Short mmCIF file of C-alpha atoms in Angstrom, two decimals:
data_model
loop_
_atom_site.label_atom_id
_atom_site.label_comp_id
_atom_site.label_asym_id
_atom_site.label_seq_id
_atom_site.Cartn_x
_atom_site.Cartn_y
_atom_site.Cartn_z
CA MET A 1 64.40 19.66 -37.74
CA THR A 2 60.88 19.02 -36.47
CA LEU A 3 58.13 21.65 -36.62
CA THR A 4 55.64 22.71 -33.98
CA ILE A 5 52.18 23.15 -35.54
CA LEU A 6 49.42 24.89 -33.59
CA PHE A 7 45.99 23.96 -34.99
CA ASP A 8 42.78 25.81 -34.32
CA LEU A 9 39.88 23.34 -34.02
CA ASP A 10 36.51 24.91 -34.84
CA ASP A 11 36.09 25.75 -38.53
CA THR A 12 39.66 24.53 -39.13
CA LEU A 13 39.87 20.83 -38.32
CA LEU A 14 36.15 20.62 -37.53
CA ILE A 15 33.70 22.26 -39.91
CA GLY A 16 30.72 23.90 -38.29
CA SER A 17 29.65 27.50 -38.03
CA THR A 18 30.17 28.85 -34.53
CA GLU A 19 27.34 31.33 -35.20
CA LYS A 20 24.95 28.38 -35.62
CA ILE A 21 26.33 26.04 -32.96
CA LEU A 22 26.61 28.56 -30.12
CA PRO A 23 22.85 29.41 -29.93
CA ALA A 24 22.02 25.71 -29.99
CA TYR A 25 24.57 24.99 -27.24
CA LEU A 26 23.26 27.80 -25.03
CA SER A 27 19.69 26.77 -25.55
CA LYS A 28 20.33 23.12 -24.60
CA PHE A 29 22.55 24.05 -21.67
CA SER A 30 20.13 26.53 -20.16
CA ALA A 31 17.15 24.21 -20.68
CA HIS A 32 19.00 21.46 -18.86
CA LEU A 33 19.88 23.63 -15.86
CA SER A 34 16.46 25.33 -15.71
CA GLN A 35 15.12 22.54 -13.54
CA ILE A 36 17.06 23.82 -10.54
CA THR A 37 16.20 27.53 -10.76
CA ASP A 38 13.13 29.67 -10.77
CA ARG A 39 15.01 32.15 -12.95
CA PRO A 40 15.80 30.18 -16.10
CA GLU A 41 15.90 33.36 -18.18
CA LYS A 42 19.01 34.40 -16.22
CA ILE A 43 21.15 31.39 -17.24
CA VAL A 44 22.23 32.49 -20.69
CA PRO A 45 23.02 36.12 -19.73
CA ALA A 46 25.00 34.86 -16.71
CA MET A 47 26.92 32.47 -18.94
CA MET A 48 27.68 35.14 -21.48
CA ALA A 49 28.82 37.60 -18.81
CA ALA A 50 31.14 35.02 -17.25
CA THR A 51 32.50 34.04 -20.67
CA GLU A 52 33.20 37.70 -21.42
CA LEU A 53 35.30 37.85 -18.28
CA MET A 54 37.26 34.80 -19.48
CA LEU A 55 37.91 36.45 -22.83
CA HIS A 56 39.41 39.49 -21.10
CA ASN A 57 41.31 37.76 -18.34
CA THR A 58 44.94 38.85 -17.96
CA ASP A 59 45.52 37.43 -14.48
CA PRO A 60 48.11 34.64 -14.69
CA THR A 61 47.09 33.32 -11.25
CA LYS A 62 43.54 32.34 -12.32
CA THR A 63 42.53 29.61 -14.73
CA LEU A 64 39.67 30.44 -17.02
CA LYS A 65 37.47 27.98 -15.14
CA GLU A 66 38.17 29.86 -11.94
CA VAL A 67 37.30 33.14 -13.64
CA PHE A 68 34.03 31.69 -15.00
CA ASP A 69 33.00 29.98 -11.79
CA ALA A 70 33.65 33.05 -9.64
CA ASP A 71 31.14 35.03 -11.69
CA PHE A 72 28.58 32.53 -13.00
CA TYR A 73 27.53 30.70 -9.84
CA PRO A 74 27.06 33.76 -7.61
CA ALA A 75 25.09 35.41 -10.45
CA MET A 76 22.71 32.45 -10.41
CA GLY A 77 22.62 32.25 -6.62
CA TRP A 78 24.04 28.70 -6.75
CA ASP A 79 26.53 26.97 -4.54
CA TYR A 80 29.20 25.53 -6.82
CA GLN A 81 28.26 21.90 -6.06
CA ALA A 82 24.52 22.36 -6.63
CA PRO A 83 24.45 22.01 -10.44
CA GLN A 84 27.55 19.82 -10.95
CA ALA A 85 25.71 16.55 -11.45
CA LEU A 86 23.43 18.17 -14.04
CA ILE A 87 26.39 19.78 -15.84
CA GLU A 88 28.18 16.43 -16.03
CA GLU A 89 25.01 14.82 -17.37
CA PHE A 90 24.65 17.58 -19.97
CA TYR A 91 28.14 17.09 -21.39
CA SER A 92 27.77 13.32 -21.34
CA ASN A 93 24.27 12.98 -22.82
CA HIS A 94 23.15 16.24 -24.45
CA TYR A 95 26.25 18.02 -25.73
CA PRO A 96 27.00 15.10 -28.09
CA LYS A 97 23.81 15.90 -30.02
CA LEU A 98 25.53 19.00 -31.42
CA GLU A 99 27.73 16.72 -33.53
CA GLN A 100 25.06 16.68 -36.21
CA MET A 101 25.73 20.39 -36.81
CA THR A 102 29.42 19.70 -37.61
CA SER A 103 31.53 17.62 -40.01
CA PRO A 104 35.24 16.78 -40.03
CA ASN A 105 37.45 18.67 -42.41
CA PRO A 106 38.27 15.93 -44.97
CA ALA A 107 41.91 16.99 -45.07
CA GLY A 108 42.40 17.09 -41.31
CA LEU A 109 43.00 13.45 -40.39
CA GLU A 110 45.37 12.70 -43.24
CA LEU A 111 47.30 15.92 -42.59
CA VAL A 112 47.74 15.21 -38.89
CA LYS A 113 48.89 11.67 -39.64
CA LYS A 114 51.51 12.86 -42.12
CA LEU A 115 52.82 15.58 -39.80
CA GLN A 116 53.10 13.22 -36.84
CA ALA A 117 54.68 10.50 -38.95
CA ARG A 118 57.55 12.79 -39.83
CA GLY A 119 58.04 13.77 -36.21
CA ASP A 120 56.34 17.18 -36.02
CA GLN A 121 54.61 18.03 -32.74
CA ILE A 122 51.02 19.16 -32.84
CA VAL A 123 49.09 21.37 -30.42
CA ILE A 124 45.31 21.72 -30.59
CA ALA A 125 45.06 25.44 -30.00
CA THR A 126 41.30 25.86 -29.65
CA ASN A 127 39.92 28.89 -27.85
CA PRO A 128 39.75 27.49 -24.29
CA ILE A 129 36.31 28.59 -23.22
CA PHE A 130 35.01 25.04 -22.82
CA PRO A 131 35.85 22.17 -20.45
CA MET A 132 38.08 19.36 -21.62
CA ILE A 133 35.11 16.95 -21.88
CA ALA A 134 33.63 19.18 -24.59
CA VAL A 135 36.91 19.68 -26.42
CA ASP A 136 37.53 15.91 -26.41
CA GLN A 137 34.15 15.36 -28.00
CA ARG A 138 34.76 17.95 -30.73
CA LEU A 139 38.09 16.25 -31.47
CA ASP A 140 36.18 12.98 -31.84
CA TRP A 141 33.75 14.66 -34.22
CA ALA A 142 36.77 15.76 -36.28
CA ASN A 143 37.98 12.13 -36.36
CA LEU A 144 40.99 13.24 -34.31
CA SER A 145 40.49 11.52 -30.98
CA ALA A 146 43.05 12.70 -28.43
CA GLU A 147 43.44 9.08 -27.31
CA LYS A 148 44.64 8.04 -30.78
CA HIS A 149 46.83 11.05 -31.54
CA ALA A 150 49.77 12.14 -29.45
CA PHE A 151 49.00 15.83 -29.29
CA SER A 152 51.56 17.79 -27.29
CA LEU A 153 48.79 19.88 -25.74
CA VAL A 154 45.04 20.46 -26.05
CA THR A 155 43.89 23.78 -24.62
CA ASN A 156 40.82 23.87 -22.36
CA TYR A 157 39.36 26.16 -19.72
CA GLU A 158 40.39 24.03 -16.74
CA GLU A 159 44.09 24.50 -17.50
CA SER A 160 44.41 27.65 -19.58
CA HIS A 161 44.70 31.17 -18.14
CA PHE A 162 44.18 33.25 -21.28
CA THR A 163 42.02 33.12 -24.41
CA LYS A 164 42.47 34.21 -28.00
CA PRO A 165 43.35 36.80 -29.16
CA ASN A 166 45.48 37.61 -26.09
CA PRO A 167 49.11 36.97 -27.16
CA ALA A 168 49.74 35.41 -23.73
CA TYR A 169 47.40 32.56 -24.83
CA TYR A 170 50.04 31.50 -27.33
CA THR A 171 53.07 32.05 -25.08
CA GLU A 172 51.39 29.96 -22.37
CA ILE A 173 51.05 27.12 -24.85
CA LEU A 174 54.70 27.36 -25.88
CA GLY A 175 55.83 27.49 -22.29
CA LYS A 176 53.85 24.39 -21.40
CA ILE A 177 55.54 22.41 -24.18
CA GLY A 178 59.00 23.53 -23.03
CA TRP A 179 59.55 26.62 -25.18
CA PRO A 180 60.73 24.82 -28.31
CA GLU A 181 63.29 26.67 -30.40
CA ASN A 182 62.27 24.88 -33.60
CA PRO A 183 60.23 26.24 -36.53
CA MET A 184 56.54 26.72 -35.82
CA VAL A 185 53.31 27.85 -37.47
CA MET A 186 49.80 28.73 -36.33
CA VAL A 187 47.04 27.28 -38.52
CA GLY A 188 43.53 28.67 -38.20
CA ASP A 189 40.48 30.06 -39.95
CA ASN A 190 39.96 33.27 -38.02
CA LYS A 191 42.06 36.31 -38.94
CA ALA A 192 41.40 38.26 -35.76
CA TRP A 193 41.82 35.39 -33.30
CA ASP A 194 44.27 33.01 -34.99
CA ILE A 195 46.32 34.89 -37.55
CA ASP A 196 46.81 38.45 -36.30
CA PRO A 197 47.93 37.65 -32.71
CA ALA A 198 50.31 34.94 -33.90
CA GLN A 199 51.79 37.36 -36.43
CA GLU A 200 52.16 40.04 -33.77
CA LEU A 201 54.18 37.56 -31.72
CA GLY A 202 56.39 36.69 -34.69
CA ILE A 203 54.94 33.23 -35.44
CA ALA A 204 54.38 32.09 -39.03
CA THR A 205 50.72 31.63 -39.92
CA TYR A 206 48.55 29.72 -42.39
CA TRP A 207 45.03 31.15 -42.80
CA VAL A 208 42.70 28.27 -43.70
CA ASP A 209 40.40 29.23 -46.59
CA GLY A 210 41.36 32.86 -46.02
CA ASP A 211 42.11 35.66 -48.43
CA ILE A 212 45.01 34.58 -50.58
CA GLY A 213 45.92 38.25 -51.06
CA TYR A 214 45.99 38.85 -47.31
CA THR A 215 48.91 40.92 -46.10
CA HIS A 216 49.32 41.51 -42.39
CA GLU A 217 50.00 45.17 -41.75
CA GLU A 218 53.01 44.43 -39.62
CA ALA A 219 53.91 40.92 -40.71
CA ARG A 220 56.89 39.65 -38.80
CA ALA A 221 56.86 36.05 -40.01
CA PRO A 222 55.87 34.09 -43.17
CA TYR A 223 52.16 33.78 -43.85
CA HIS A 224 49.99 32.09 -46.39
CA ALA A 225 46.30 31.42 -47.11
CA GLY A 226 44.67 28.40 -48.67
CA PRO A 227 42.79 25.17 -48.05
CA LEU A 228 43.81 23.00 -45.10
CA GLY A 229 45.00 20.33 -47.51
CA GLY A 230 47.57 22.74 -48.94
CA LEU A 231 49.37 23.27 -45.64
CA LEU A 232 51.99 20.55 -46.12
CA THR A 233 52.89 21.72 -49.58
CA TRP A 234 53.37 25.27 -48.29
CA LEU A 235 55.46 24.10 -45.34
CA ASP A 236 57.71 22.07 -47.63
CA SER A 237 58.20 25.08 -49.91
CA ILE A 238 59.70 27.30 -47.18
CA PRO A 239 63.22 26.92 -45.75
CA GLU A 240 62.77 25.80 -42.13
CA GLU A 241 64.92 28.63 -40.82
CA GLN A 242 62.33 31.11 -42.06
CA LEU A 243 59.75 29.51 -39.78
CA ILE A 244 61.82 30.15 -36.64
CA PRO A 245 59.64 32.59 -34.67
CA ASP A 246 60.81 36.12 -33.93
CA PHE A 247 59.95 36.99 -30.32
CA SER A 248 61.75 40.36 -30.28
CA SER A 249 58.84 42.79 -30.08
CA PRO A 250 57.54 44.40 -26.88
CA ILE A 251 54.24 42.54 -27.43
CA SER A 252 56.15 39.23 -27.51
CA SER A 253 58.29 40.03 -24.49
CA THR A 254 55.36 41.16 -22.36
CA ALA A 255 53.26 38.13 -23.40
CA ILE A 256 56.08 35.78 -22.47
CA MET A 257 56.58 37.46 -19.10
CA ARG A 258 52.82 37.47 -18.38
CA SER A 259 52.47 33.76 -19.15
CA ILE A 260 55.36 32.55 -17.00
CA PRO A 261 53.40 32.31 -13.67
CA ALA A 262 50.65 30.46 -15.50
CA VAL A 263 53.11 28.02 -17.06
CA LEU A 264 54.89 27.46 -13.76
CA SER A 265 51.57 26.88 -11.99
CA SER A 266 50.82 24.11 -14.49
CA PHE A 267 54.27 22.58 -14.02
CA LEU A 268 54.29 22.74 -10.23
CA GLY A 269 50.81 21.43 -9.49
CA ASP A 270 51.85 17.81 -8.91
CA VAL A 271 55.50 18.20 -7.97
CA SER A 272 56.50 15.89 -5.13
CA PRO A 273 58.64 17.12 -2.19
CA ALA A 274 61.61 15.16 -3.60
CA ASP A 275 61.18 16.71 -7.09
CA TRP A 276 61.72 20.17 -5.68
CA HIS A 277 65.27 19.17 -4.86
CA THR A 278 66.18 17.08 -7.93
CA PRO A 279 69.00 18.88 -9.81
CA LEU A 280 69.01 19.37 -13.56
CA SER A 281 72.49 17.88 -13.71
CA LYS A 282 75.35 17.07 -11.38
CA ASP A 283 76.21 20.76 -11.07
CA GLY A 284 72.81 22.20 -12.01
CA TRP A 285 70.23 24.03 -9.96
CA ASN A 286 67.20 22.21 -8.63
CA LEU A 287 63.63 23.41 -8.99
CA THR A 288 63.58 25.31 -5.69
CA GLU A 289 66.78 27.18 -6.66
CA ILE A 290 65.35 28.22 -10.03
CA ILE A 291 62.10 29.54 -8.54
CA CYS A 292 64.02 31.44 -5.84
CA HIS A 293 66.23 32.88 -8.57
CA LEU A 294 63.27 34.05 -10.61
CA ARG A 295 61.70 35.60 -7.53
CA ASP A 296 64.76 37.55 -6.54
CA VAL A 297 65.59 38.68 -10.09
CA ASP A 298 62.11 40.19 -10.39
CA ARG A 299 62.26 41.78 -6.96
CA GLU A 300 65.83 43.07 -6.98
CA ILE A 301 66.74 43.49 -10.62
CA TYR A 302 63.76 43.86 -13.00
CA ILE A 303 61.50 46.03 -10.87
CA PRO A 304 64.28 48.39 -9.68
CA ARG A 305 65.60 48.68 -13.25
CA LEU A 306 62.26 49.57 -14.71
CA ASN A 307 61.69 52.10 -11.91
CA GLN A 308 65.01 53.68 -12.91
CA VAL A 309 63.82 53.85 -16.49
CA LYS A 310 60.57 55.47 -15.43
CA GLU A 311 62.15 58.02 -13.10
CA ASN A 312 65.26 59.07 -15.03
CA GLU A 313 65.83 60.65 -18.44
CA ARG A 314 69.05 58.78 -19.10
CA PRO A 315 68.90 55.73 -16.84
CA PHE A 316 72.14 53.86 -16.11
CA ILE A 317 71.87 50.19 -15.23
CA GLU A 318 74.62 48.20 -13.59
CA ALA A 319 75.01 44.50 -14.28
CA ILE A 320 74.33 42.24 -11.27
CA ASP A 321 75.59 38.67 -10.81
CA ALA A 322 72.34 37.04 -9.70
CA ASP A 323 73.70 33.49 -10.26
CA SER A 324 75.86 33.79 -7.15
CA TRP A 325 72.79 34.31 -5.01
CA ALA A 326 71.86 30.62 -5.12
CA GLU A 327 74.80 29.71 -2.90
CA GLU A 328 75.05 32.96 -0.98
CA ARG A 329 71.38 32.88 0.02
CA ASN A 330 71.22 29.10 0.41
CA TYR A 331 68.27 28.67 -2.00
CA LYS A 332 68.38 24.90 -1.56
CA GLN A 333 67.07 25.19 1.98
CA GLN A 334 64.20 27.55 1.14
CA ASP A 335 60.52 26.68 0.63
CA GLY A 336 60.00 26.31 -3.10
CA LYS A 337 56.22 26.60 -2.92
CA GLN A 338 56.38 29.85 -0.98
CA ALA A 339 59.06 31.12 -3.34
CA PHE A 340 56.64 30.56 -6.23
CA VAL A 341 53.91 32.52 -4.44
CA ASP A 342 56.33 35.36 -3.86
CA PHE A 343 57.61 35.23 -7.44
CA THR A 344 54.05 35.47 -8.78
CA SER A 345 53.35 38.50 -6.59
CA ALA A 346 56.53 40.21 -7.82
CA ARG A 347 55.80 39.33 -11.44
CA ILE A 348 52.33 40.91 -11.29
CA LYS A 349 53.90 44.12 -9.91
CA LEU A 350 56.44 44.02 -12.72
CA LEU A 351 53.74 43.67 -15.37
CA GLU A 352 51.79 46.55 -13.85
CA LEU A 353 54.94 48.65 -14.03
CA ILE A 354 55.46 47.77 -17.69
CA ASN A 355 51.86 48.70 -18.46
CA SER A 356 52.38 52.11 -16.82
CA PHE A 357 55.09 53.27 -19.27
CA ASP A 358 54.09 56.13 -21.56
CA SER A 359 55.35 56.66 -25.12
CA HIS A 360 58.20 58.86 -23.90
CA SER A 361 59.58 56.09 -21.68
CA TRP A 362 59.69 53.71 -24.65
CA GLN A 363 61.94 56.18 -26.48
CA LYS A 364 64.50 56.60 -23.68
CA GLU A 365 68.08 55.45 -24.16
CA ILE A 366 69.10 53.08 -21.38
CA ARG A 367 72.79 52.70 -20.62
CA HIS A 368 73.91 49.23 -19.45
CA THR A 369 77.34 48.29 -18.13
CA ILE A 370 77.55 45.18 -20.34
CA PHE A 371 75.12 45.68 -23.22
CA GLY A 372 75.80 49.37 -23.78
CA PRO A 373 72.95 51.58 -25.12
CA LEU A 374 69.56 49.84 -25.02
CA SER A 375 65.94 50.69 -25.61
CA LEU A 376 63.21 49.63 -23.23
CA ALA A 377 62.04 47.09 -25.83
CA GLU A 378 65.53 45.56 -25.94
CA LEU A 379 65.69 45.43 -22.15
CA LEU A 380 62.37 43.55 -22.04
CA LYS A 381 63.56 41.18 -24.75
CA ILE A 382 66.56 40.25 -22.57
CA SER A 383 64.23 39.68 -19.61
CA ALA A 384 61.83 37.52 -21.62
CA ARG A 385 64.71 35.46 -22.96
CA HIS A 386 65.86 34.87 -19.38
CA ASP A 387 62.36 33.62 -18.53
CA LYS A 388 62.31 31.28 -21.51
CA LEU A 389 65.65 29.73 -20.61
CA HIS A 390 64.50 28.88 -17.10
CA ILE A 391 61.22 27.46 -18.35
CA GLN A 392 63.26 25.21 -20.63
CA TYR A 393 65.40 24.12 -17.65
CA ILE A 394 62.38 23.35 -15.52
CA TYR A 395 60.75 21.44 -18.38
CA GLU A 396 63.92 19.35 -18.69
CA ILE A 397 63.85 18.60 -14.94
CA LEU A 398 60.18 17.70 -14.68
CA THR A 399 59.52 15.80 -17.96
CA PRO A 400 61.57 12.70 -17.05
CA LEU A 401 60.29 12.78 -13.48
CA LYS A 402 56.66 12.65 -14.70
CA ARG A 403 57.45 9.70 -16.92
CA ASN A 404 58.72 7.65 -13.94
#
């Protein structure tokens, strides 16, 4: 069985203190843009404020770039297009000078080669607060050019919707690579941003150069600490089944459900009209039918169910056959794009409802006609699993289409 390995980049595969590099980056960037403003002293504070908004974004409808742009450019009094040529020039000609403050982790290249040679898939899970042009350069500095290595995904601010340590950052990654069911591990140097959130989700972790005696307070998956070069030895010492992630906690379920609109947005961006109606199999649903299904399940099952839980001491939930709706409601003839817009709106309402539950609601016993007694956490786990299955179906539909 292959593994999915999520690698942090900075101070993991690429050695270089963020505390030293960030001031140099901000200084160079602000100096370069100062030629088009009479308020150069405002550039760095405006950048930091917009970055802070990215770090706290929970809106699955907005990429981090959209969050940054909506705050940074108005703060500077700039039209979006005004500084674009200068920004492109900065990343092409000035950003590369920061390479001298970094060095590749000597174990990184050989480790990646060995993992890929045995069929493991690798994600570069860097905190996505930079554009892809900057991430590509840092990969080059680490001797891990994206052009030479078949990474499954490289996170960046143009495409990502969440940052570390938001658990939805990790579930968005997993959704974009088709929600693999295989063993996985998060490898990183930062306890608070790499190790703790992955552990909270139920993903195994390897803390690079961390405290060997580290014990996560609520560890839900294997963990280890050591040099990057020791990762392969550790992986080979653990039965693969122990590295299967455990996504059963309310944190995991909510993160999965929050990331689904973001994942779907990434999938659907370049779907052709014909692709919306290509079935998964001879008797399978097409893309439009799946999106309509997700929309109506949120609207007519999940939201009403959670309202029942909120409003009743001993809520009783009846099972509903939502699969029959595809034919009854003629999903095939509906507008898939509009269905996605409506699904996203319903999902945001659902997430707001989940966030409104108090501690008492989490303790209620929910009676279900099929599953019997359930807790709210178990009900959300079922809902998140439903989401994952449909993401897997959509990934199966779209992956071969994109290869053609």
